[in-house]
Structures are given as structure tokens and as C-alpha cells.
PDB file of C-alpha atoms and ligand atoms in Angstrom:
ATOM      1  CA  MET A   1       3.829  -2.712  11.823  1.00 94.00           C
ATOM      2  CA  ILE A   2       4.268  -0.354   8.895  1.00 97.00           C
ATOM      3  CA  ARG A   3       6.080  -2.202   6.129  1.00 98.00           C
ATOM      4  CA  SER A   4       8.099  -0.991   3.151  1.00 98.00           C
ATOM      5  CA  ALA A   5       7.501  -1.966  -0.454  1.00 98.00           C
ATOM      6  CA  VAL A   6       8.964  -1.039  -3.813  1.00 99.00           C
ATOM      7  CA  THR A   7       7.400  -1.086  -7.277  1.00 99.00           C
ATOM      8  CA  ILE A   8       8.435  -3.288 -10.192  1.00 98.00           C
ATOM      9  CA  SER A   9       6.859  -2.532 -13.590  1.00 98.00           C
ATOM     10  CA  LEU A  10       6.797  -5.274 -16.207  1.00 98.00           C
ATOM     11  CA  VAL A  11       5.186  -3.066 -18.862  1.00 98.00           C
ATOM     12  CA  PRO A  12       7.451  -1.702 -21.621  1.00 97.00           C
ATOM     13  CA  GLU A  13       4.861   1.010 -22.441  1.00 96.00           C
ATOM     14  CA  ALA A  14       5.285   2.309 -18.865  1.00 96.00           C
ATOM     15  CA  ARG A  15       9.071   2.632 -19.201  1.00 95.00           C
ATOM     16  CA  SER A  16       8.899   6.336 -18.331  1.00 97.00           C
ATOM     17  CA  GLY A  17       6.345   5.741 -15.546  1.00 97.00           C
ATOM     18  CA  PRO A  18       6.762   6.170 -11.780  1.00 98.00           C
ATOM     19  CA  PHE A  19       8.147   2.744 -10.950  1.00 98.00           C
ATOM     20  CA  VAL A  20      11.451   2.104  -9.241  1.00 98.00           C
ATOM     21  CA  PHE A  21      12.354  -1.103 -11.060  1.00 98.00           C
ATOM     22  CA  HIS A  22      11.474  -1.868 -14.650  1.00 98.00           C
ATOM     23  CA  GLY A  23      11.305  -4.882 -16.876  1.00 97.00           C
ATOM     24  CA  ASP A  24      12.700  -7.788 -14.859  1.00 98.00           C
ATOM     25  CA  LEU A  25      10.801  -9.375 -11.996  1.00 98.00           C
ATOM     26  CA  ALA A  26      13.689 -11.535 -10.774  1.00 98.00           C
ATOM     27  CA  ALA A  27      16.183  -8.657 -10.816  1.00 98.00           C
ATOM     28  CA  GLY A  28      13.630  -6.348  -9.161  1.00 98.00           C
ATOM     29  CA  CYS A  29      12.995  -8.833  -6.340  1.00 98.00           C
ATOM     30  CA  ALA A  30      16.734  -9.364  -5.789  1.00 98.00           C
ATOM     31  CA  ALA A  31      17.330  -5.593  -5.677  1.00 98.00           C
ATOM     32  CA  ALA A  32      14.342  -5.062  -3.361  1.00 98.00           C
ATOM     33  CA  ARG A  33      15.770  -7.557  -0.906  1.00 98.00           C
ATOM     34  CA  ALA A  34      19.310  -6.189  -1.230  1.00 98.00           C
ATOM     35  CA  GLN A  35      18.049  -2.736  -0.213  1.00 98.00           C
ATOM     36  CA  GLY A  36      16.046  -4.155   2.708  1.00 98.00           C
ATOM     37  CA  PHE A  37      12.454  -3.736   1.500  1.00 98.00           C
ATOM     38  CA  ASP A  38       9.800  -5.950   3.071  1.00 98.00           C
ATOM     39  CA  ALA A  39       7.737  -6.398  -0.069  1.00 99.00           C
ATOM     40  CA  VAL A  40       7.277  -5.706  -3.763  1.00 99.00           C
ATOM     41  CA  GLU A  41       4.363  -4.133  -5.619  1.00 99.00           C
ATOM     42  CA  ILE A  42       4.019  -5.355  -9.189  1.00 99.00           C
ATOM     43  CA  PHE A  43       2.659  -3.526 -12.238  1.00 98.00           C
ATOM     44  CA  PRO A  44       2.052  -6.256 -14.853  1.00 98.00           C
ATOM     45  CA  GLY A  45       0.849  -5.987 -18.467  1.00 98.00           C
ATOM     46  CA  HIS A  46      -1.887  -8.522 -17.699  1.00 98.00           C
ATOM     47  CA  ALA A  47      -2.531 -11.183 -15.050  1.00 98.00           C
ATOM     48  CA  ASP A  48      -1.764 -13.822 -17.707  1.00 97.00           C
ATOM     49  CA  GLU A  49       1.769 -12.484 -18.034  1.00 97.00           C
ATOM     50  CA  LEU A  50       2.496 -13.330 -14.404  1.00 98.00           C
ATOM     51  CA  ASP A  51       3.848 -16.739 -13.526  1.00 98.00           C
ATOM     52  CA  GLY A  52       2.559 -17.612 -10.062  1.00 98.00           C
ATOM     53  CA  TYR A  53       5.104 -20.360  -9.525  1.00 98.00           C
ATOM     54  CA  GLN A  54       8.025 -18.082 -10.452  1.00 98.00           C
ATOM     55  CA  LEU A  55       6.708 -15.275  -8.231  1.00 98.00           C
ATOM     56  CA  ARG A  56       6.208 -17.592  -5.259  1.00 98.00           C
ATOM     57  CA  GLU A  57       9.757 -18.880  -5.645  1.00 98.00           C
ATOM     58  CA  LEU A  58      11.211 -15.360  -5.916  1.00 98.00           C
ATOM     59  CA  LEU A  59       9.321 -14.175  -2.840  1.00 98.00           C
ATOM     60  CA  ARG A  60      10.424 -17.222  -0.873  1.00 98.00           C
ATOM     61  CA  GLN A  61      14.038 -16.985  -2.028  1.00 98.00           C
ATOM     62  CA  HIS A  62      14.317 -13.321  -1.039  1.00 98.00           C
ATOM     63  CA  GLY A  63      12.084 -13.369   2.059  1.00 98.00           C
ATOM     64  CA  LEU A  64       9.727 -10.821   0.489  1.00 98.00           C
ATOM     65  CA  SER A  65       5.948 -10.409   0.540  1.00 98.00           C
ATOM     66  CA  LEU A  66       3.665  -9.244  -2.236  1.00 99.00           C
ATOM     67  CA  ALA A  67       2.248  -5.861  -1.190  1.00 99.00           C
ATOM     68  CA  ALA A  68      -0.179  -5.284  -4.081  1.00 99.00           C
ATOM     69  CA  ILE A  69      -0.629  -5.571  -7.844  1.00 99.00           C
ATOM     70  CA  GLY A  70      -1.612  -2.610 -10.021  1.00 98.00           C
ATOM     71  CA  THR A  71      -4.194  -2.691 -12.812  1.00 98.00           C
ATOM     72  CA  GLY A  72      -3.023   0.490 -14.546  1.00 98.00           C
ATOM     73  CA  ALA A  73      -1.707  -1.371 -17.591  1.00 98.00           C
ATOM     74  CA  GLY A  74      -5.336  -1.969 -18.531  1.00 98.00           C
ATOM     75  CA  TRP A  75      -5.451   1.757 -19.245  1.00 97.00           C
ATOM     76  CA  VAL A  76      -1.866   2.272 -20.433  1.00 97.00           C
ATOM     77  CA  ARG A  77      -1.897  -0.657 -22.852  1.00 96.00           C
ATOM     78  CA  HIS A  78      -5.542  -1.160 -23.842  1.00 95.00           C
ATOM     79  CA  GLN A  79      -7.273   2.111 -22.874  1.00 97.00           C
ATOM     80  CA  HIS A  80      -9.637   0.071 -20.705  1.00 98.00           C
ATOM     81  CA  ARG A  81     -11.526   2.132 -18.129  1.00 98.00           C
ATOM     82  CA  LEU A  82     -14.268   1.234 -15.675  1.00 98.00           C
ATOM     83  CA  THR A  83     -16.147   4.403 -16.708  1.00 98.00           C
ATOM     84  CA  ASP A  84     -16.207   3.726 -20.462  1.00 98.00           C
ATOM     85  CA  PRO A  85     -19.663   4.611 -21.886  1.00 98.00           C
ATOM     86  CA  ASP A  86     -19.532   1.381 -23.955  1.00 98.00           C
ATOM     87  CA  PRO A  87     -20.773  -1.509 -21.733  1.00 98.00           C
ATOM     88  CA  HIS A  88     -18.620  -4.033 -23.611  1.00 98.00           C
ATOM     89  CA  ARG A  89     -15.512  -1.986 -22.988  1.00 98.00           C
ATOM     90  CA  ARG A  90     -16.447  -1.566 -19.326  1.00 98.00           C
ATOM     91  CA  MET A  91     -16.744  -5.330 -19.146  1.00 98.00           C
ATOM     92  CA  ALA A  92     -13.273  -5.705 -20.658  1.00 98.00           C
ATOM     93  CA  ALA A  93     -11.910  -3.317 -18.005  1.00 98.00           C
ATOM     94  CA  ARG A  94     -13.676  -5.301 -15.282  1.00 98.00           C
ATOM     95  CA  ASP A  95     -12.313  -8.619 -16.620  1.00 98.00           C
ATOM     96  CA  PHE A  96      -8.819  -7.154 -16.697  1.00 98.00           C
ATOM     97  CA  ALA A  97      -9.120  -6.091 -13.047  1.00 98.00           C
ATOM     98  CA  ALA A  98     -10.838  -9.329 -11.994  1.00 98.00           C
ATOM     99  CA  ALA A  99      -7.956 -11.453 -13.297  1.00 98.00           C
ATOM    100  CA  ILE A 100      -5.492  -9.352 -11.301  1.00 98.00           C
ATOM    101  CA  ILE A 101      -7.681  -9.518  -8.173  1.00 99.00           C
ATOM    102  CA  ASP A 102      -7.723 -13.330  -8.468  1.00 98.00           C
ATOM    103  CA  PHE A 103      -3.975 -13.601  -8.989  1.00 98.00           C
ATOM    104  CA  ALA A 104      -3.058 -11.161  -6.207  1.00 98.00           C
ATOM    105  CA  GLY A 105      -5.630 -12.701  -3.850  1.00 98.00           C
ATOM    106  CA  GLY A 106      -3.835 -16.040  -4.162  1.00 98.00           C
ATOM    107  CA  PHE A 107      -0.856 -14.307  -2.528  1.00 98.00           C
ATOM    108  CA  GLY A 108      -2.985 -12.600   0.136  1.00 98.00           C
ATOM    109  CA  ALA A 109      -2.426  -9.264  -1.627  1.00 98.00           C
ATOM    110  CA  PRO A 110      -4.881  -6.654  -2.908  1.00 99.00           C
ATOM    111  CA  ALA A 111      -5.270  -5.260  -6.416  1.00 99.00           C
ATOM    112  CA  ILE A 112      -5.186  -1.510  -7.027  1.00 99.00           C
ATOM    113  CA  ILE A 113      -7.750   0.425  -9.064  1.00 98.00           C
ATOM    114  CA  GLY A 114      -5.986   3.638 -10.050  1.00 98.00           C
ATOM    115  CA  SER A 115      -5.736   4.709 -13.687  1.00 98.00           C
ATOM    116  CA  LEU A 116      -8.319   2.063 -14.644  1.00 98.00           C
ATOM    117  CA  GLN A 117     -11.031   4.318 -13.122  1.00 98.00           C
ATOM    118  CA  GLY A 118     -10.872   6.633 -16.153  1.00 98.00           C
ATOM    119  CA  ARG A 119     -12.702   9.957 -16.365  1.00 97.00           C
ATOM    120  CA  TRP A 120     -16.003  11.509 -17.354  1.00 98.00           C
ATOM    121  CA  GLY A 121     -16.777  13.827 -20.278  1.00 97.00           C
ATOM    122  CA  GLU A 122     -15.879  11.591 -23.206  1.00 84.00           C
ATOM    123  CA  GLY A 123     -19.431  10.513 -24.022  1.00 94.00           C
ATOM    124  CA  SER A 124     -20.678  10.607 -20.422  1.00 97.00           C
ATOM    125  CA  THR A 125     -21.778  12.944 -17.667  1.00 98.00           C
ATOM    126  CA  ARG A 126     -20.032  12.858 -14.303  1.00 97.00           C
ATOM    127  CA  GLU A 127     -23.093  11.192 -12.724  1.00 98.00           C
ATOM    128  CA  GLN A 128     -23.129   8.471 -15.385  1.00 98.00           C
ATOM    129  CA  ALA A 129     -19.410   7.819 -15.011  1.00 98.00           C
ATOM    130  CA  LEU A 130     -19.666   7.617 -11.216  1.00 98.00           C
ATOM    131  CA  GLY A 131     -22.669   5.304 -11.543  1.00 98.00           C
ATOM    132  CA  TRP A 132     -20.684   2.932 -13.775  1.00 98.00           C
ATOM    133  CA  LEU A 133     -17.668   3.054 -11.507  1.00 98.00           C
ATOM    134  CA  ARG A 134     -19.934   2.253  -8.549  1.00 98.00           C
ATOM    135  CA  GLN A 135     -21.432  -0.745 -10.395  1.00 98.00           C
ATOM    136  CA  GLU A 136     -18.013  -2.084 -11.333  1.00 98.00           C
ATOM    137  CA  LEU A 137     -16.507  -1.697  -7.864  1.00 98.00           C
ATOM    138  CA  ASP A 138     -19.591  -3.307  -6.342  1.00 98.00           C
ATOM    139  CA  GLN A 139     -18.864  -6.344  -8.516  1.00 98.00           C
ATOM    140  CA  LEU A 140     -15.103  -6.416  -8.099  1.00 98.00           C
ATOM    141  CA  ALA A 141     -14.829  -5.826  -4.357  1.00 98.00           C
ATOM    142  CA  PRO A 142     -16.855  -8.934  -3.315  1.00 98.00           C
ATOM    143  CA  ARG A 143     -14.540 -10.976  -5.529  1.00 98.00           C
ATOM    144  CA  ALA A 144     -11.588  -9.663  -3.530  1.00 98.00           C
ATOM    145  CA  HIS A 145     -13.511 -10.283  -0.301  1.00 98.00           C
ATOM    146  CA  ALA A 146     -13.960 -13.943  -1.229  1.00 98.00           C
ATOM    147  CA  LEU A 147     -10.156 -14.164  -1.341  1.00 98.00           C
ATOM    148  CA  GLY A 148      -9.829 -12.422   2.028  1.00 98.00           C
ATOM    149  CA  VAL A 149      -8.328  -9.189   0.716  1.00 98.00           C
ATOM    150  CA  PRO A 150      -9.653  -5.648   0.191  1.00 98.00           C
ATOM    151  CA  LEU A 151      -9.782  -3.880  -3.145  1.00 99.00           C
ATOM    152  CA  LEU A 152      -7.681  -0.695  -3.139  1.00 99.00           C
ATOM    153  CA  PHE A 153      -9.066   2.451  -4.742  1.00 98.00           C
ATOM    154  CA  GLU A 154      -6.732   5.345  -5.512  1.00 98.00           C
ATOM    155  CA  PRO A 155      -7.888   8.954  -6.056  1.00 98.00           C
ATOM    156  CA  LEU A 156      -5.687  10.565  -8.718  1.00 98.00           C
ATOM    157  CA  ASN A 157      -4.663  14.163  -9.260  1.00 98.00           C
ATOM    158  CA  ARG A 158      -6.639  16.475 -11.573  1.00 98.00           C
ATOM    159  CA  TYR A 159      -4.332  15.894 -14.556  1.00 98.00           C
ATOM    160  CA  GLU A 160      -5.084  12.158 -14.519  1.00 98.00           C
ATOM    161  CA  SER A 161      -8.780  11.995 -13.590  1.00 98.00           C
ATOM    162  CA  ASN A 162     -11.691  14.395 -13.237  1.00 98.00           C
ATOM    163  CA  LEU A 163     -13.904  11.986 -11.257  1.00 98.00           C
ATOM    164  CA  PHE A 164     -12.553  13.201  -7.918  1.00 95.00           C
ATOM    165  CA  ASN A 165      -9.133  14.081  -6.629  1.00 98.00           C
ATOM    166  CA  THR A 166      -9.121  14.335  -2.844  1.00 98.00           C
ATOM    167  CA  VAL A 167      -9.306  11.896   0.032  1.00 98.00           C
ATOM    168  CA  ALA A 168     -12.556  13.480   1.272  1.00 98.00           C
ATOM    169  CA  GLU A 169     -14.200  13.006  -2.139  1.00 98.00           C
ATOM    170  CA  GLY A 170     -12.815   9.470  -2.363  1.00 98.00           C
ATOM    171  CA  LEU A 171     -14.251   8.587   1.043  1.00 98.00           C
ATOM    172  CA  SER A 172     -17.700   9.932   0.249  1.00 97.00           C
ATOM    173  CA  PHE A 173     -17.648   7.941  -3.001  1.00 98.00           C
ATOM    174  CA  LEU A 174     -16.707   4.777  -1.074  1.00 98.00           C
ATOM    175  CA  ASP A 175     -19.608   5.497   1.295  1.00 98.00           C
ATOM    176  CA  SER A 176     -21.953   5.410  -1.698  1.00 98.00           C
ATOM    177  CA  LEU A 177     -20.955   1.827  -2.582  1.00 98.00           C
ATOM    178  CA  GLN A 178     -22.847  -1.229  -1.414  1.00 98.00           C
ATOM    179  CA  THR A 179     -19.612  -3.044  -0.663  1.00 98.00           C
ATOM    180  CA  ARG A 180     -17.530  -2.177   2.387  1.00 98.00           C
ATOM    181  CA  ASN A 181     -14.523  -4.032   0.979  1.00 98.00           C
ATOM    182  CA  VAL A 182     -12.832  -1.119  -0.756  1.00 98.00           C
ATOM    183  CA  ALA A 183      -9.970   0.613   1.047  1.00 98.00           C
ATOM    184  CA  LEU A 184      -8.384   3.885   0.027  1.00 98.00           C
ATOM    185  CA  LEU A 185      -4.920   4.094  -1.468  1.00 98.00           C
ATOM    186  CA  CYS A 186      -3.314   7.473  -0.761  1.00 98.00           C
ATOM    187  CA  ASP A 187      -0.551   8.400  -3.184  1.00 98.00           C
ATOM    188  CA  LEU A 188       1.505  11.202  -1.635  1.00 98.00           C
ATOM    189  CA  PHE A 189       2.366  12.566  -5.090  1.00 98.00           C
ATOM    190  CA  HIS A 190      -1.322  13.064  -5.958  1.00 98.00           C
ATOM    191  CA  GLU A 191      -2.129  14.346  -2.463  1.00 98.00           C
ATOM    192  CA  ASN A 192       0.660  16.890  -2.530  1.00 98.00           C
ATOM    193  CA  ILE A 193      -1.062  18.392  -5.595  1.00 98.00           C
ATOM    194  CA  GLU A 194      -4.640  18.174  -4.332  1.00 98.00           C
ATOM    195  CA  GLU A 195      -4.757  18.384  -0.547  1.00 98.00           C
ATOM    196  CA  ALA A 196      -4.462  21.523   1.579  1.00 98.00           C
ATOM    197  CA  ASP A 197      -2.936  19.373   4.344  1.00 98.00           C
ATOM    198  CA  VAL A 198      -1.693  15.890   3.438  1.00 98.00           C
ATOM    199  CA  ALA A 199      -1.343  14.713   7.060  1.00 98.00           C
ATOM    200  CA  ALA A 200      -4.915  15.801   7.838  1.00 98.00           C
ATOM    201  CA  ALA A 201      -6.165  14.028   4.704  1.00 98.00           C
ATOM    202  CA  LEU A 202      -4.534  10.777   5.815  1.00 98.00           C
ATOM    203  CA  GLN A 203      -6.075  11.153   9.253  1.00 98.00           C
ATOM    204  CA  LEU A 204      -9.451  11.684   7.648  1.00 98.00           C
ATOM    205  CA  ALA A 205      -9.041   8.347   5.844  1.00 98.00           C
ATOM    206  CA  GLY A 206      -8.203   6.730   9.213  1.00 98.00           C
ATOM    207  CA  LYS A 207      -8.997   3.018   9.328  1.00 98.00           C
ATOM    208  CA  ARG A 208     -10.111   3.129   5.690  1.00 98.00           C
ATOM    209  CA  LEU A 209      -6.567   3.770   4.527  1.00 98.00           C
ATOM    210  CA  GLY A 210      -5.313   0.533   2.995  1.00 98.00           C
ATOM    211  CA  HIS A 211      -2.084   1.424   1.205  1.00 99.00           C
ATOM    212  CA  VAL A 212       0.264   4.372   0.664  1.00 99.00           C
ATOM    213  CA  HIS A 213       2.261   5.281  -2.434  1.00 99.00           C
ATOM    214  CA  PHE A 214       5.463   6.948  -1.289  1.00 98.00           C
ATOM    215  CA  ALA A 215       6.854   9.643  -3.585  1.00 98.00           C
ATOM    216  CA  ASP A 216       8.113  13.173  -3.155  1.00 98.00           C
ATOM    217  CA  SER A 217       6.605  16.379  -4.611  1.00 98.00           C
ATOM    218  CA  ASN A 218       8.317  15.833  -7.980  1.00 98.00           C
ATOM    219  CA  ARG A 219       7.517  12.123  -8.013  1.00 98.00           C
ATOM    220  CA  ARG A 220      11.122  11.261  -7.343  1.00 98.00           C
ATOM    221  CA  ALA A 221      12.134   9.104  -4.355  1.00 98.00           C
ATOM    222  CA  MET A 222      11.142  10.542  -0.985  1.00 98.00           C
ATOM    223  CA  GLY A 223      13.819  13.048   0.000  1.00 98.00           C
ATOM    224  CA  PHE A 224      14.568  14.108  -3.598  1.00 98.00           C
ATOM    225  CA  GLY A 225      11.791  16.741  -3.550  1.00 98.00           C
ATOM    226  CA  HIS A 226      10.348  19.222  -1.063  1.00 98.00           C
ATOM    227  CA  LEU A 227       7.491  17.357   0.619  1.00 98.00           C
ATOM    228  CA  ASP A 228       7.462  17.831   4.406  1.00 98.00           C
ATOM    229  CA  VAL A 229       7.360  14.153   5.397  1.00 98.00           C
ATOM    230  CA  ALA A 230       7.599  14.505   9.194  1.00 98.00           C
ATOM    231  CA  PRO A 231       3.925  15.485   9.819  1.00 98.00           C
ATOM    232  CA  ILE A 232       2.772  12.868   7.294  1.00 98.00           C
ATOM    233  CA  ALA A 233       4.747  10.111   9.013  1.00 98.00           C
ATOM    234  CA  ALA A 234       3.548  11.321  12.426  1.00 98.00           C
ATOM    235  CA  ALA A 235      -0.056  11.156  11.203  1.00 98.00           C
ATOM    236  CA  LEU A 236       0.385   7.605   9.878  1.00 98.00           C
ATOM    237  CA  ARG A 237       1.963   6.447  13.132  1.00 97.00           C
ATOM    238  CA  SER A 238      -0.580   8.171  15.363  1.00 97.00           C
ATOM    239  CA  MET A 239      -3.537   6.703  13.487  1.00 97.00           C
ATOM    240  CA  GLY A 240      -2.090   3.208  13.926  1.00 97.00           C
ATOM    241  CA  TYR A 241      -1.602   2.601  10.199  1.00 98.00           C
ATOM    242  CA  GLN A 242      -0.484  -1.006   9.676  1.00 97.00           C
ATOM    243  CA  GLY A 243      -0.192  -1.226   5.902  1.00 98.00           C
ATOM    244  CA  TYR A 244       2.496  -0.758   3.284  1.00 98.00           C
ATOM    245  CA  ILE A 245       4.410   2.368   2.390  1.00 98.00           C
ATOM    246  CA  SER A 246       5.207   1.535  -1.212  1.00 99.00           C
ATOM    247  CA  ALA A 247       7.703   3.454  -3.337  1.00 99.00           C
ATOM    248  CA  GLU A 248       5.886   4.377  -6.528  1.00 98.00           C
ATOM    249  CA  CYS A 249       8.325   6.963  -7.829  1.00 98.00           C
ATOM    250  CA  LEU A 250      10.523   7.686 -10.816  1.00 98.00           C
ATOM    251  CA  PRO A 251      13.768   5.728 -11.164  1.00 98.00           C
ATOM    252  CA  PHE A 252      15.752   8.963 -10.856  1.00 98.00           C
ATOM    253  CA  PRO A 253      18.688   9.222 -11.325  1.00 98.00           C
ATOM    254  CA  ASN A 254      18.450   5.437 -11.676  1.00 98.00           C
ATOM    255  CA  SER A 255      16.557   2.565 -10.087  1.00 98.00           C
ATOM    256  CA  GLU A 256      19.173   1.724  -7.507  1.00 98.00           C
ATOM    257  CA  ALA A 257      19.613   5.309  -6.308  1.00 98.00           C
ATOM    258  CA  ALA A 258      15.833   5.741  -6.061  1.00 98.00           C
ATOM    259  CA  ALA A 259      15.573   2.524  -4.034  1.00 98.00           C
ATOM    260  CA  VAL A 260      18.440   3.516  -1.730  1.00 98.00           C
ATOM    261  CA  GLN A 261      16.964   6.982  -1.138  1.00 98.00           C
ATOM    262  CA  THR A 262      13.508   5.514  -0.494  1.00 98.00           C
ATOM    263  CA  ILE A 263      14.696   3.027   2.095  1.00 98.00           C
ATOM    264  CA  ARG A 264      16.777   5.733   3.767  1.00 98.00           C
ATOM    265  CA  SER A 265      13.656   7.921   4.092  1.00 98.00           C
ATOM    266  CA  PHE A 266      11.558   4.976   5.187  1.00 98.00           C
ATOM    267  CA  GLN A 267      14.028   4.109   7.952  1.00 97.00           C
ATOM    268  CA  GLN A 268      14.261   7.755   8.998  1.00 97.00           C
ATOM    269  CA  PHE A 269      10.517   8.296   9.276  1.00 98.00           C
ATOM    270  CA  PHE A 270       9.355   4.824  10.270  1.00 97.00           C
ATOM    271  CA  PRO A 271      12.178   3.532  12.468  1.00 95.00           C
ATOM    272  CA  ARG A 272      11.817   0.005  13.760  1.00 89.00           C
ATOM    273  CA  THR A 273      12.779  -1.271  17.134  1.00 73.00           C
ATOM    274  CA  VAL A 274      14.733  -4.486  16.726  1.00 63.00           C
ATOM    275  CA  THR A 275      12.708  -7.486  17.838  1.00 57.00           C
ATOM    276  CA  ALA A 276      13.536 -11.165  17.974  1.00 52.00           C
ATOM    277  CA  GLU A 277      11.324 -11.599  14.919  1.00 55.00           C
ATOM    278  CA  ALA A 278      13.188  -8.945  12.921  1.00 52.00           C
ATOM    279  CA  SER A 279      16.556 -10.468  13.746  1.00 52.00           C
ATOM    280  CA  ILE A 280      15.683 -13.826  12.151  1.00 53.00           C
ATOM    281  CA  ALA A 281      17.576 -14.252   8.874  1.00 50.00           C
ATOM    282  CA  PRO A 282      15.570 -13.354   5.743  1.00 50.00           C
ATOM    283  CA  GLY A 283      13.707 -16.321   4.355  1.00 46.00           C
ATOM    284  CA  ALA A 284      14.257 -18.438   7.471  1.00 43.00           C
ATOM    285  CA  GLY A 285      11.279 -20.682   8.033  1.00 42.00           C
ATOM    286  CA  ALA A 286       9.406 -19.130   5.089  1.00 39.00           C
TER     287      ALA A 286
HETATM  288  C1  LIG B   1      -1.018   6.783 -11.443  1.00 79.68           C
HETATM  289  O1  LIG B   1      -0.605   8.109 -11.391  1.00 79.68           O
HETATM  290  C2  LIG B   1      -0.823   6.136 -10.147  1.00 79.68           C
HETATM  291  O2  LIG B   1      -0.538   6.755  -9.156  1.00 79.68           O
HETATM  292  C3  LIG B   1      -0.984   4.682 -10.108  1.00 79.68           C
HETATM  293  O3  LIG B   1      -0.762   4.208  -8.823  1.00 79.68           O
HETATM  294  C4  LIG B   1      -2.378   4.347 -10.570  1.00 79.68           C
HETATM  295  O4  LIG B   1      -2.438   3.252 -11.375  1.00 79.68           O
HETATM  296 MN1  LIG B   2      -0.090   5.783  -7.264  1.00 79.68          MN
END
């Protein structure tokens, strides 16, 4: 079953970033449940800033799952990147990601490597940067595997990274890793910029697609821009995608309206047939 998720950022420096809810985990979880999302995706400042007991209680109370945790604050807050030419700084980036992998893994959820990948050209060649990224992912992904979860890798658009920008390039990079435990995260905002055909790109990812970031062409909630969602949704359904569709979009005109619009689009494009399981009250038996 395709499941819905919504982002909650806990990072003040990312206040203008593409996250639906900002600043308050408890309020974000309550709002996520009120709008009917299945899960939340969290963007924390650091793994140490997350309270596992509090999160478990919030998820239980609201009948939510944890879809994923982002590592982008490593870049936003500390300028950590897995492609830093300085080995000590690469290690700091890896430690930052490792702590999030461990925390998320305890909830059966994957960590996301997006902005933490960095770029080449600031003291490195492209080959060097890709070599370092390969080394780091080959260390991080087995750690996730030990916890029974994949590691998610997200190609970014050309304004955010010059390592690679398309699904095809992302897949051939994943093929060059020793680990097979890295799945691709396709962010529809980045793909709308980079792909000739977003639906075809998703189909190319096929079984290696692990997570989707759901945003319209202008990075507002799906339906507030001009992305043609129907062929994208048809592609995801026809390839048997079973992961999350997670709203990583701007809180425009405000968080609640973005959440409402997202869930409306989600229900329109990924309608669910009512089953006995779905009709059980939220949280029952959890
Ligand atoms: C950044 O643009 C993004 O899409 C995030 O998911 C990566 O950390
Ligand atoms: Mn994204």
C-alpha cells in the first residue's frame, strides 16, 4: 500500500525550507493525524536533539508511523558534507548521518542522504568527490542494513548539487557501490527540473525506488503548481510502489493549508479502497 507522510522540521535555520510543519514535534504529529496522514518525516537538528521516548509516545498516541528522518541539517547547520576534501570533516558528516541512521532504525525507518552529499569543485575533482561519497555510503548503508532498513539517497537538482541530478545518473552511481542497501529517493520538485519525463524516470528506478518527496513544480503543496501528477501517480501504481509519498513542500500559504492540499491530492491520486484494517480506529491495538 502506498502511504502518505508529511514533513516536520525541528531546525530553526530551516524556517524558510520546504517543510510543511516547523518547530514543534508534538503539534506537527497532532496536525498530521488530524489531516489523515499515515506517517511523519522528521528533519532534526541532530539525532541527539530527538527524544526517542517522546517520539514513540506521540506516534502511538496519534496512530502514526515514522516514514524517514532527514540528515540535511548536517549541511544547513554545520556545513558537513560527505564529499568534503578534508577527511576529518567527512568523518564528522558520516558521524552525523550514522547517529540519525541508528535513531531512525530503532523505529524501523530509514535515514535520508540528500543535502549532506555536497558537491564537487571546492578543492576536489568530480571523480574524487564521487569516490568519497562512495566510501561513505559503503560504510553507512551496512549500518542501516544491520537495523533492517535501507539508506535513502536523493539526487538533487542542479542548483543544489553538481554530483548528479537525474534518476538515471543516481542509479548508475548506486550500481557502483559495494552495498546493495541504498534505495533511491525521488523528489518530484527536483525531478520536475531535471527529468524529461518524470513518470518514465520513476519507472526506471522501479524496485530501487524507496521513498518519494511530494511537491509541485513551485515546491508548494501538490496541486498548487503545474505538475501533471496523473501520469506520475499512474507510474507509481503500475510499478507496484509500496513506499511513502511524503509531503516535502513549502508551508504556503501556511502549514495547515499545505497539509490539507497535500492530503487532498494524495487521496485524489492514490485512492484507497476501504478495508477492515483501514476502518479500525486510529491507534487501536498499537
Ligand atoms: C533538499 O532540496 C531536499 O530535497 C531534501 O530532501 C534533501 O535533504
Ligand atoms: Mn527532497
